Amino acid sequence: MNATSGLVLAVFIGMLLPLQALINAALGRQTFGPVFAALMSFAVGTVVLSVWWLSSRPAFETSALAKVPWWAWTGGMIGAVYVAGATLLIPRMGAAALICAVVFGQVVGSLVLDHFGVLHTRTPIDPLRVVGALLVVAGALLVVRPWQSAA
């Protein structure tokens, strides 16, 4: 995959996230609440990923699982918090405000993780990256407009 197709795929995935949150919120309203909807989202996702993984004919050795550090299993927990939180918040905030807040959090978190080289090569924060983060903040504020009351 080249850089351009990777970027297009990333943008497409980003466009799906607010739709996922809206679908999960609707499921939660029609069933047993946002946590149940998030659980079903993960259940369906588990089936889809299992079929995808199995269709790729993976090599599987259980001994490899014993070598994995404890923290490598926390990604699913973070995903669950995101999906459940988005399912809970999107009816209160709306899609644009939720995604802007999430993107802001991702930029700040990414800058910190890059700066300290957490789980990858260190990329120190520099003035240009700070300006980029501030532009994201400005964009989020212009979309969310917290100074206006909800109509």
XYZ file of C-alpha atoms in Angstrom:
151
model
C 0.000 0.000 0.000
C 1.464 3.345 -0.976
C 1.259 6.535 1.094
C -1.623 8.016 -0.909
C -3.860 4.965 -0.679
C -2.992 4.663 3.020
C -4.054 8.266 3.575
C -7.294 7.752 1.636
C -8.043 4.630 3.691
C -7.327 6.504 6.937
C -9.677 9.341 5.934
C -12.380 6.820 4.990
C -12.013 5.051 8.345
C -12.195 8.427 10.071
C -15.434 9.157 8.225
C -16.893 5.870 9.473
C -16.243 6.587 13.184
C -19.080 9.104 13.684
C -21.405 6.786 11.751
C -20.396 3.891 14.017
C -21.131 5.999 17.100
C -24.520 7.083 15.712
C -25.443 3.483 14.814
C -24.392 2.247 18.257
C -26.370 5.033 19.949
C -29.463 4.088 17.943
C -28.970 0.436 18.898
C -28.624 1.453 22.543
C -31.859 3.489 22.414
C -33.714 0.590 20.811
C -32.356 -2.105 23.140
C -30.750 -2.050 26.590
C -28.603 1.088 26.606
C -25.204 2.282 25.399
C -23.059 -0.339 27.148
C -25.107 -3.156 25.629
C -24.816 -1.489 22.213
C -21.038 -1.227 22.629
C -20.921 -4.884 23.662
C -22.863 -5.898 20.550
C -20.574 -3.729 18.424
C -17.597 -5.678 19.760
C -19.401 -9.016 19.374
C -20.173 -8.354 15.710
C -16.674 -6.965 15.210
C -15.193 -10.085 16.800
C -17.074 -12.308 14.352
C -15.995 -10.190 11.364
C -12.347 -10.104 12.472
C -12.352 -13.827 13.254
C -13.584 -14.674 9.748
C -11.082 -12.227 8.207
C -8.189 -13.624 10.272
C -9.109 -17.260 9.665
C -9.516 -16.644 5.922
C -5.913 -15.392 5.818
C -4.788 -18.884 6.939
C -2.739 -17.703 9.892
C 0.023 -19.644 11.568
C -0.962 -20.074 15.196
C 1.179 -21.254 18.051
C -0.206 -20.889 21.570
C 3.333 -20.699 22.961
C 3.704 -17.292 21.290
C 0.884 -15.922 23.472
C 2.889 -16.576 26.630
C 5.625 -14.231 25.394
C 3.317 -11.252 24.967
C 3.725 -8.588 27.703
C 0.678 -7.867 29.891
C 0.177 -4.341 28.541
C -0.184 -5.606 24.958
C -3.660 -6.881 25.883
C -4.954 -3.456 26.986
C -5.763 -2.254 23.454
C -9.125 -3.996 23.579
C -9.898 -2.318 26.894
C -9.081 1.097 25.393
C -11.254 0.272 22.372
C -14.123 -0.718 24.659
C -13.875 2.555 26.574
C -13.859 4.492 23.294
C -16.818 2.666 21.743
C -18.921 2.710 24.934
C -18.027 6.341 25.631
C -18.818 7.434 22.082
C -22.100 5.513 22.181
C -23.011 7.266 25.421
C -21.855 10.757 24.416
C -22.937 11.134 20.799
C -26.652 11.687 21.596
C -25.628 14.410 24.074
C -22.892 16.100 22.012
C -23.663 15.313 18.380
C -21.338 13.674 15.881
C -19.196 16.688 15.007
C -18.554 17.776 18.603
C -17.741 14.234 19.711
C -15.308 13.597 16.876
C -13.660 17.010 17.320
C -13.115 16.294 21.006
C -11.787 12.821 20.204
C -9.430 14.179 17.531
C -8.177 16.845 19.941
C -7.500 14.142 22.528
C -5.752 12.027 19.899
C -3.486 14.909 18.865
C -2.514 15.751 22.452
C -2.034 12.096 23.363
C -0.038 11.429 20.201
C 2.255 14.374 20.815
C 2.972 13.183 24.356
C 3.481 9.541 23.300
C 5.746 10.600 20.414
C 7.716 13.002 22.609
C 8.534 10.285 25.146
C 8.875 7.508 22.562
C 6.223 5.297 24.161
C 6.258 1.950 22.286
C 7.955 3.471 19.221
C 10.790 5.753 18.107
C 10.906 9.069 19.960
C 9.797 12.173 18.016
C 10.249 15.245 20.235
C 7.621 17.966 20.337
C 8.780 21.002 18.380
C 7.222 24.438 17.812
C 5.709 23.465 14.448
C 3.938 20.438 15.962
C 2.618 22.655 18.772
C 1.258 25.117 16.193
C -0.406 22.197 14.396
C -2.019 21.060 17.663
C -3.234 24.603 18.355
C -4.789 24.734 14.875
C -6.647 21.511 15.690
C -7.883 23.134 18.915
C -9.015 26.216 16.983
C -10.791 24.050 14.402
C -12.496 21.990 17.099
C -13.668 25.141 18.883
C -15.071 26.539 15.627
C -17.013 23.316 15.005
C -18.195 22.772 18.587
C -18.745 26.468 19.495
C -19.066 25.912 23.256
C -19.824 29.606 23.739
C -23.204 29.176 21.985
C -26.119 27.627 23.811
C -27.685 24.550 22.256
C -30.726 25.369 20.158
